[in-house]
Short mmCIF file of N, CA, C and O in Angstrom, two decimals:
data_model
loop_
_atom_site.label_atom_id
_atom_site.label_comp_id
_atom_site.label_asym_id
_atom_site.label_seq_id
_atom_site.Cartn_x
_atom_site.Cartn_y
_atom_site.Cartn_z
N MET A 1 -31.11 -9.61 27.97
CA MET A 1 -31.75 -10.51 28.91
C MET A 1 -32.30 -9.68 30.07
O MET A 1 -31.67 -8.74 30.57
N PHE A 2 -33.51 -10.11 30.53
CA PHE A 2 -34.18 -9.37 31.52
C PHE A 2 -34.60 -10.40 32.66
O PHE A 2 -34.80 -11.52 32.46
N LYS A 3 -34.64 -9.84 33.89
CA LYS A 3 -35.02 -10.66 35.09
C LYS A 3 -36.51 -10.45 35.26
O LYS A 3 -37.01 -9.38 35.35
N GLU A 4 -37.12 -11.58 35.20
CA GLU A 4 -38.70 -11.59 35.43
C GLU A 4 -39.07 -10.96 36.64
O GLU A 4 -38.58 -11.30 37.68
N GLY A 5 -40.09 -10.16 36.51
CA GLY A 5 -40.67 -9.43 37.77
C GLY A 5 -40.03 -8.28 38.23
O GLY A 5 -40.30 -7.66 39.22
N GLU A 6 -38.89 -7.91 37.54
CA GLU A 6 -38.06 -6.70 38.03
C GLU A 6 -38.11 -5.58 37.01
O GLU A 6 -38.01 -5.84 35.83
N TYR A 7 -38.36 -4.40 37.48
CA TYR A 7 -38.51 -3.25 36.69
C TYR A 7 -37.81 -1.99 37.36
O TYR A 7 -37.58 -2.00 38.54
N ILE A 8 -37.35 -1.13 36.43
CA ILE A 8 -36.78 0.23 36.87
C ILE A 8 -37.73 1.27 36.39
O ILE A 8 -38.25 1.22 35.29
N PHE A 9 -38.09 2.23 37.30
CA PHE A 9 -38.91 3.31 36.86
C PHE A 9 -38.50 4.61 37.50
O PHE A 9 -37.86 4.58 38.55
N SER A 10 -39.03 5.67 37.05
CA SER A 10 -38.82 6.96 37.57
C SER A 10 -40.17 7.65 37.78
O SER A 10 -41.03 7.75 36.98
N ALA A 11 -40.28 8.19 39.12
CA ALA A 11 -41.50 8.77 39.49
C ALA A 11 -41.45 10.28 39.25
O ALA A 11 -40.43 10.88 39.21
N GLU A 12 -42.66 10.85 39.05
CA GLU A 12 -42.72 12.36 38.96
C GLU A 12 -42.49 13.01 40.30
O GLU A 12 -42.45 12.42 41.34
N VAL A 13 -42.15 14.32 40.22
CA VAL A 13 -41.82 15.19 41.42
C VAL A 13 -43.03 15.16 42.36
O VAL A 13 -44.19 15.25 41.89
N GLY A 14 -42.79 14.79 43.63
CA GLY A 14 -43.83 14.95 44.71
C GLY A 14 -44.58 13.65 44.91
O GLY A 14 -45.48 13.64 45.82
N VAL A 15 -44.37 12.59 44.19
CA VAL A 15 -45.02 11.26 44.38
C VAL A 15 -44.36 10.65 45.63
O VAL A 15 -43.16 10.45 45.65
N THR A 16 -45.19 10.24 46.54
CA THR A 16 -44.69 9.55 47.81
C THR A 16 -44.42 8.11 47.61
O THR A 16 -45.10 7.53 46.68
N ILE A 17 -43.64 7.54 48.44
CA ILE A 17 -43.44 6.06 48.45
C ILE A 17 -44.75 5.36 48.67
O ILE A 17 -45.05 4.22 48.14
N GLU A 18 -45.62 5.93 49.55
CA GLU A 18 -46.90 5.27 49.78
C GLU A 18 -47.86 5.27 48.53
O GLU A 18 -48.47 4.34 48.21
N GLU A 19 -47.71 6.24 47.71
CA GLU A 19 -48.49 6.33 46.48
C GLU A 19 -47.93 5.28 45.51
O GLU A 19 -48.66 4.57 44.71
N LEU A 20 -46.52 5.15 45.41
CA LEU A 20 -45.91 4.16 44.54
C LEU A 20 -46.35 2.75 44.98
O LEU A 20 -46.66 1.89 44.19
N ARG A 21 -46.31 2.44 46.32
CA ARG A 21 -46.71 1.22 46.76
C ARG A 21 -48.20 0.84 46.48
O ARG A 21 -48.47 -0.29 46.08
N SER A 22 -49.10 1.83 46.58
CA SER A 22 -50.52 1.59 46.27
C SER A 22 -50.73 1.34 44.77
O SER A 22 -51.55 0.71 44.38
N LEU A 23 -49.83 1.90 43.91
CA LEU A 23 -49.97 1.68 42.56
C LEU A 23 -49.58 0.32 42.05
O LEU A 23 -50.20 -0.20 41.23
N PHE A 24 -48.62 -0.29 42.75
CA PHE A 24 -48.24 -1.66 42.36
C PHE A 24 -48.53 -2.71 43.27
O PHE A 24 -48.26 -3.89 43.12
N ASN A 25 -49.22 -2.41 44.45
CA ASN A 25 -49.52 -3.35 45.51
C ASN A 25 -50.29 -4.62 44.98
O ASN A 25 -50.06 -5.64 45.53
N GLU A 26 -51.12 -4.49 44.03
CA GLU A 26 -51.93 -5.61 43.58
C GLU A 26 -51.13 -6.72 42.96
O GLU A 26 -51.59 -7.84 42.83
N PHE A 27 -49.85 -6.42 42.52
CA PHE A 27 -49.01 -7.38 42.00
C PHE A 27 -48.05 -8.07 43.04
O PHE A 27 -47.24 -8.86 42.67
N GLY A 28 -48.11 -7.71 44.28
CA GLY A 28 -47.38 -8.27 45.30
C GLY A 28 -45.90 -7.67 45.34
O GLY A 28 -45.01 -8.26 44.65
N ILE A 29 -45.72 -6.62 46.00
CA ILE A 29 -44.31 -5.94 45.98
C ILE A 29 -43.41 -6.73 46.84
O ILE A 29 -43.67 -6.96 48.02
N ILE A 30 -42.35 -7.17 46.34
CA ILE A 30 -41.26 -7.93 47.13
C ILE A 30 -40.29 -6.86 47.55
O ILE A 30 -39.79 -6.81 48.66
N LYS A 31 -39.96 -5.94 46.62
CA LYS A 31 -38.95 -4.88 46.87
C LYS A 31 -39.31 -3.63 46.10
O LYS A 31 -39.67 -3.68 44.93
N LEU A 32 -39.19 -2.47 46.77
CA LEU A 32 -39.29 -1.22 46.14
C LEU A 32 -38.29 -0.30 46.83
O LEU A 32 -38.39 0.14 47.89
N ASP A 33 -37.08 -0.11 46.06
CA ASP A 33 -35.91 0.54 46.59
C ASP A 33 -35.55 1.75 45.71
O ASP A 33 -35.64 1.64 44.43
N SER A 34 -35.18 2.74 46.37
CA SER A 34 -34.66 3.96 45.65
C SER A 34 -33.33 3.63 45.06
O SER A 34 -32.44 3.17 45.85
N LEU A 35 -33.06 3.91 43.74
CA LEU A 35 -31.75 3.74 43.17
C LEU A 35 -30.97 5.03 43.03
O LEU A 35 -29.84 5.15 43.31
N ILE A 36 -31.70 6.07 42.58
CA ILE A 36 -30.98 7.36 42.28
C ILE A 36 -32.09 8.38 42.85
O ILE A 36 -33.05 8.70 42.31
N SER A 37 -31.68 8.97 44.06
CA SER A 37 -32.67 9.86 44.69
C SER A 37 -32.89 11.11 44.06
O SER A 37 -34.09 11.62 43.99
N HIS A 38 -31.87 11.69 43.43
CA HIS A 38 -32.17 13.03 42.68
C HIS A 38 -32.98 12.92 41.45
O HIS A 38 -33.57 13.84 41.01
N ASP A 39 -33.04 11.72 40.96
CA ASP A 39 -33.85 11.40 39.63
C ASP A 39 -35.09 10.62 40.00
O ASP A 39 -35.89 10.34 39.11
N ARG A 40 -35.32 10.34 41.29
CA ARG A 40 -36.50 9.52 41.80
C ARG A 40 -36.61 8.25 41.01
O ARG A 40 -37.66 7.94 40.56
N THR A 41 -35.47 7.52 40.76
CA THR A 41 -35.50 6.24 40.13
C THR A 41 -35.55 5.16 41.14
O THR A 41 -34.79 5.14 42.08
N TYR A 42 -36.33 4.10 40.84
CA TYR A 42 -36.57 3.00 41.68
C TYR A 42 -36.40 1.68 41.10
O TYR A 42 -36.60 1.53 39.88
N LEU A 43 -36.10 0.61 41.87
CA LEU A 43 -36.07 -0.80 41.46
C LEU A 43 -37.34 -1.30 42.13
O LEU A 43 -37.55 -1.22 43.23
N LEU A 44 -38.06 -1.91 41.26
CA LEU A 44 -39.32 -2.68 41.68
C LEU A 44 -39.31 -4.17 41.35
O LEU A 44 -38.99 -4.48 40.25
N VAL A 45 -39.50 -4.98 42.41
CA VAL A 45 -39.51 -6.41 42.21
C VAL A 45 -40.97 -6.88 42.64
O VAL A 45 -41.42 -6.60 43.74
N LEU A 46 -41.58 -7.58 41.73
CA LEU A 46 -42.96 -8.04 41.94
C LEU A 46 -43.10 -9.50 42.04
O LEU A 46 -42.36 -10.24 41.43
N LYS A 47 -44.05 -9.98 42.92
CA LYS A 47 -44.21 -11.34 43.04
C LYS A 47 -44.93 -11.91 41.88
O LYS A 47 -44.61 -13.05 41.32
N GLU A 48 -45.91 -11.19 41.36
CA GLU A 48 -46.70 -11.56 40.12
C GLU A 48 -46.43 -10.67 39.07
O GLU A 48 -46.75 -9.45 39.14
N ASP A 49 -45.75 -11.08 38.04
CA ASP A 49 -45.23 -10.17 36.91
C ASP A 49 -46.40 -10.03 35.89
O ASP A 49 -46.74 -10.96 35.17
N PRO A 50 -47.02 -8.85 35.82
CA PRO A 50 -48.01 -8.69 34.86
C PRO A 50 -47.60 -8.39 33.47
O PRO A 50 -48.35 -8.33 32.52
N GLY A 51 -46.19 -8.07 33.25
CA GLY A 51 -45.62 -7.77 31.98
C GLY A 51 -45.57 -6.27 31.89
O GLY A 51 -46.29 -5.51 32.46
N LEU A 52 -44.67 -5.93 30.98
CA LEU A 52 -44.36 -4.59 30.74
C LEU A 52 -45.47 -3.77 30.16
O LEU A 52 -45.79 -2.65 30.54
N THR A 53 -46.17 -4.36 29.20
CA THR A 53 -47.24 -3.70 28.50
C THR A 53 -48.40 -3.17 29.48
O THR A 53 -48.85 -2.06 29.50
N LEU A 54 -48.75 -4.13 30.42
CA LEU A 54 -49.81 -3.78 31.42
C LEU A 54 -49.30 -2.71 32.34
O LEU A 54 -49.99 -1.74 32.70
N LEU A 55 -47.99 -2.87 32.82
CA LEU A 55 -47.46 -1.84 33.68
C LEU A 55 -47.33 -0.47 33.06
O LEU A 55 -47.66 0.54 33.70
N GLU A 56 -47.02 -0.41 31.81
CA GLU A 56 -46.88 0.88 31.09
C GLU A 56 -48.25 1.47 30.99
O GLU A 56 -48.44 2.73 31.22
N LYS A 57 -49.29 0.75 30.73
CA LYS A 57 -50.71 1.30 30.63
C LYS A 57 -51.16 1.76 32.11
O LYS A 57 -51.71 2.89 32.16
N LYS A 58 -50.91 1.01 33.01
CA LYS A 58 -51.27 1.44 34.46
C LYS A 58 -50.54 2.65 34.93
O LYS A 58 -51.10 3.60 35.46
N THR A 59 -49.24 2.74 34.63
CA THR A 59 -48.39 3.92 35.05
C THR A 59 -48.85 5.11 34.28
O THR A 59 -48.79 6.18 34.79
N LYS A 60 -49.08 4.92 33.04
CA LYS A 60 -49.36 6.12 32.13
C LYS A 60 -50.73 6.75 32.70
O LYS A 60 -50.94 7.91 32.72
N ALA A 61 -51.72 5.83 32.98
CA ALA A 61 -53.03 6.29 33.43
C ALA A 61 -52.96 7.01 34.82
O ALA A 61 -53.68 7.90 35.07
N SER A 62 -51.94 6.62 35.62
CA SER A 62 -51.86 7.24 36.95
C SER A 62 -51.18 8.64 36.88
O SER A 62 -51.53 9.45 37.75
N GLY A 63 -50.37 8.86 35.88
CA GLY A 63 -49.71 10.18 35.76
C GLY A 63 -48.62 10.37 36.88
O GLY A 63 -48.11 11.48 36.91
N LYS A 64 -48.23 9.29 37.55
CA LYS A 64 -47.29 9.39 38.61
C LYS A 64 -45.88 8.97 38.24
O LYS A 64 -44.95 9.17 38.89
N ILE A 65 -45.74 8.26 37.12
CA ILE A 65 -44.56 7.66 36.61
C ILE A 65 -44.13 8.30 35.29
O ILE A 65 -44.89 8.43 34.36
N ARG A 66 -42.81 8.62 35.23
CA ARG A 66 -42.21 9.18 34.02
C ARG A 66 -41.92 8.14 32.97
O ARG A 66 -42.19 8.25 31.80
N TYR A 67 -41.36 7.03 33.43
CA TYR A 67 -41.08 5.86 32.55
C TYR A 67 -40.93 4.59 33.35
O TYR A 67 -40.72 4.70 34.66
N ILE A 68 -41.20 3.44 32.72
CA ILE A 68 -40.88 2.22 33.47
C ILE A 68 -40.30 1.25 32.37
O ILE A 68 -40.70 1.34 31.12
N GLU A 69 -39.41 0.44 32.80
CA GLU A 69 -38.69 -0.48 31.84
C GLU A 69 -38.28 -1.73 32.63
O GLU A 69 -38.18 -1.75 33.85
N ARG A 70 -38.17 -2.87 31.91
CA ARG A 70 -37.62 -3.99 32.51
C ARG A 70 -36.15 -3.84 33.07
O ARG A 70 -35.43 -3.05 32.49
N ASN A 71 -35.79 -4.52 34.04
CA ASN A 71 -34.53 -4.47 34.62
C ASN A 71 -33.61 -5.46 33.79
O ASN A 71 -33.66 -6.67 33.93
N GLY A 72 -32.72 -4.81 32.93
CA GLY A 72 -31.83 -5.59 32.07
C GLY A 72 -30.62 -6.10 32.95
O GLY A 72 -30.24 -5.35 33.87
N ILE A 73 -30.22 -7.25 32.59
CA ILE A 73 -29.11 -7.84 33.32
C ILE A 73 -27.95 -8.00 32.45
O ILE A 73 -28.04 -8.46 31.28
N LEU A 74 -26.82 -7.50 32.90
CA LEU A 74 -25.62 -7.58 31.97
C LEU A 74 -24.77 -8.70 32.41
O LEU A 74 -24.60 -8.95 33.69
N HIS A 75 -24.26 -9.39 31.51
CA HIS A 75 -23.40 -10.58 31.88
C HIS A 75 -21.93 -10.34 31.38
O HIS A 75 -21.80 -9.77 30.31
N LYS A 76 -21.06 -10.61 32.25
CA LYS A 76 -19.63 -10.46 31.85
C LYS A 76 -19.13 -11.81 31.38
O LYS A 76 -19.17 -12.82 32.21
N PHE A 77 -18.63 -11.98 30.22
CA PHE A 77 -18.19 -13.18 29.67
C PHE A 77 -16.72 -13.33 29.84
O PHE A 77 -15.92 -12.35 29.49
N LYS A 78 -16.24 -14.53 30.18
CA LYS A 78 -14.71 -14.64 30.28
C LYS A 78 -14.25 -14.97 28.86
O LYS A 78 -14.83 -15.80 28.16
N THR A 79 -13.24 -14.21 28.48
CA THR A 79 -12.58 -14.55 27.23
C THR A 79 -11.08 -14.76 27.40
O THR A 79 -10.47 -14.30 28.38
N LYS A 80 -10.51 -15.63 26.51
CA LYS A 80 -9.19 -15.87 26.53
C LYS A 80 -8.48 -14.80 25.77
O LYS A 80 -8.84 -14.54 24.70
N PRO A 81 -7.29 -14.34 26.24
CA PRO A 81 -6.57 -13.31 25.57
C PRO A 81 -5.94 -13.82 24.31
O PRO A 81 -5.73 -14.95 23.93
#
């Protein structure tokens, strides 16, 4: 299960937060937070979700992003012993 409009991605070395914002700004950035600083991994939440396919094409063309994927949600189910 995935949360609509939320993505996890990793930026290349030397890419600034301003460059990342300009890359995704057209989709309305709600949140852009660093998750793992040494790996340059970020959580991206968009107002208008263009879909993974479009984001993959856009980020690949920019050369600033190593990978992008949907933010998967894990659910813990209660079970009886």
